Amino acid sequence: MLEYKGVRIAWLGHDTFKISGSGSSSSSGIAIYIDPYKLRKEARDRADILLISHEHFDHLSVEDAKKVVAADRTTVVTTKSCADGMRGVKVKEIKVVKPWDKVDVQGVA
């Protein structure tokens, strides 16, 4: 794990990362997961933000996404095709982006 100025970056295997730090309303700070894949267990800290880069099976794994999301808390930021693949997964919202789009989610841009 790498920590710099209160931001922690942890590699969880393959292309899966968790970025955490202060800045959200939760007591443990904000949690961002990127491309969860082959996770061994449910995440203790649920995602405030879930980033899914593209639709390949090892980046868009619905089974693994379900291990990190919370229906009342998680915003997914992803492409249209990945958003379609996430149908049926209970999350707070899904923001669809295209290359070079910028979005702000809970103060993270």
Short mmCIF file of C-alpha atoms in Angstrom, two decimals:
data_model
loop_
_atom_site.label_atom_id
_atom_site.label_comp_id
_atom_site.label_asym_id
_atom_site.label_seq_id
_atom_site.Cartn_x
_atom_site.Cartn_y
_atom_site.Cartn_z
CA MET A 1 0.00 0.00 0.00
CA LEU A 2 1.15 3.51 -0.80
CA GLU A 3 0.15 6.44 1.40
CA TYR A 4 0.70 10.09 0.58
CA LYS A 5 -0.81 13.09 2.38
CA GLY A 6 -3.70 11.07 3.80
CA VAL A 7 -4.53 9.26 0.56
CA ARG A 8 -4.00 5.50 0.53
CA ILE A 9 -3.70 3.45 -2.66
CA ALA A 10 -3.88 -0.32 -2.33
CA TRP A 11 -3.46 -2.86 -5.11
CA LEU A 12 -5.98 -5.68 -4.61
CA GLY A 13 -4.86 -7.88 -7.51
CA HIS A 14 -4.99 -7.84 -11.33
CA ASP A 15 -6.17 -4.30 -12.23
CA THR A 16 -8.09 -3.73 -9.00
CA PHE A 17 -7.18 -0.77 -6.81
CA LYS A 18 -8.75 0.84 -3.77
CA ILE A 19 -8.11 4.53 -3.12
CA SER A 20 -9.17 5.85 0.26
CA GLY A 21 -8.82 8.93 2.37
CA SER A 22 -10.70 11.77 3.97
CA GLY A 23 -13.34 13.81 2.20
CA SER A 24 -16.68 12.05 2.49
CA SER A 25 -19.38 12.16 5.09
CA SER A 26 -18.64 8.60 6.25
CA SER A 27 -16.53 8.24 9.36
CA SER A 28 -13.88 6.19 7.56
CA GLY A 29 -13.46 8.67 4.68
CA ILE A 30 -14.10 8.12 1.01
CA ALA A 31 -13.50 4.76 -0.68
CA ILE A 32 -12.95 4.46 -4.44
CA TYR A 33 -12.63 1.07 -6.12
CA ILE A 34 -11.32 0.61 -9.66
CA ASP A 35 -12.15 -2.45 -11.80
CA PRO A 36 -12.81 -5.02 -9.05
CA TYR A 37 -12.00 -8.54 -10.26
CA LYS A 38 -11.47 -11.89 -8.53
CA LEU A 39 -11.99 -10.45 -5.06
CA ARG A 40 -11.77 -13.15 -2.41
CA LYS A 41 -14.40 -11.68 -0.09
CA GLU A 42 -16.88 -8.88 0.44
CA ALA A 43 -15.30 -5.48 0.98
CA ARG A 44 -15.31 -4.25 4.56
CA ASP A 45 -15.36 -0.64 3.36
CA ARG A 46 -18.04 -0.29 0.71
CA ALA A 47 -17.39 1.94 -2.29
CA ASP A 48 -18.48 5.54 -2.34
CA ILE A 49 -17.31 5.54 -5.97
CA LEU A 50 -16.78 2.59 -8.30
CA LEU A 51 -14.84 3.22 -11.51
CA ILE A 52 -15.18 0.67 -14.31
CA SER A 53 -12.82 1.37 -17.19
CA HIS A 54 -14.21 -0.86 -19.95
CA GLU A 55 -16.34 -3.90 -20.68
CA HIS A 56 -13.74 -6.69 -20.76
CA PHE A 57 -14.69 -9.43 -18.27
CA ASP A 58 -11.70 -8.73 -16.05
CA HIS A 59 -12.69 -5.07 -15.61
CA LEU A 60 -16.49 -5.27 -15.68
CA SER A 61 -17.11 -8.16 -13.29
CA VAL A 62 -20.66 -7.79 -11.98
CA GLU A 63 -20.02 -10.54 -9.44
CA ASP A 64 -17.09 -8.61 -7.99
CA ALA A 65 -18.80 -5.22 -8.27
CA LYS A 66 -21.52 -6.57 -5.98
CA LYS A 67 -18.83 -7.27 -3.36
CA VAL A 68 -17.89 -3.59 -3.07
CA VAL A 69 -21.05 -1.56 -3.76
CA ALA A 70 -23.77 -0.32 -1.40
CA ALA A 71 -27.24 0.48 -2.75
CA ASP A 72 -27.57 3.71 -0.77
CA ARG A 73 -24.01 4.93 -1.15
CA THR A 74 -22.16 3.91 -4.33
CA THR A 75 -21.93 6.01 -7.49
CA VAL A 76 -20.61 4.09 -10.48
CA VAL A 77 -18.66 6.06 -13.09
CA THR A 78 -18.28 4.18 -16.36
CA THR A 79 -19.00 3.94 -20.08
CA LYS A 80 -22.43 3.35 -21.62
CA SER A 81 -21.70 -0.29 -22.44
CA CYS A 82 -20.51 -0.97 -18.89
CA ALA A 83 -23.53 0.84 -17.44
CA ASP A 84 -25.74 -1.48 -19.48
CA GLY A 85 -23.82 -4.43 -18.02
CA MET A 86 -24.40 -3.15 -14.49
CA ARG A 87 -28.20 -3.22 -14.87
CA GLY A 88 -29.69 -5.02 -11.91
CA VAL A 89 -26.88 -4.08 -9.52
CA LYS A 90 -28.32 -1.87 -6.79
CA VAL A 91 -26.32 1.36 -6.51
CA LYS A 92 -27.11 4.99 -5.68
CA GLU A 93 -26.48 6.14 -9.26
CA ILE A 94 -24.55 5.42 -12.44
CA LYS A 95 -22.79 8.26 -14.25
CA VAL A 96 -22.03 7.50 -17.88
CA VAL A 97 -18.92 9.18 -19.27
CA LYS A 98 -17.17 9.39 -22.62
CA PRO A 99 -13.45 9.99 -23.22
CA TRP A 100 -12.34 13.39 -21.87
CA ASP A 101 -15.56 13.93 -19.87
CA LYS A 102 -15.13 15.32 -16.37
CA VAL A 103 -17.48 14.54 -13.51
CA ASP A 104 -17.55 15.47 -9.85
CA VAL A 105 -18.69 12.79 -7.41
CA GLN A 106 -18.76 13.68 -3.72
CA GLY A 107 -16.12 16.35 -4.26
CA VAL A 108 -13.81 14.05 -6.24
CA ALA A 109 -13.26 15.21 -9.82
#
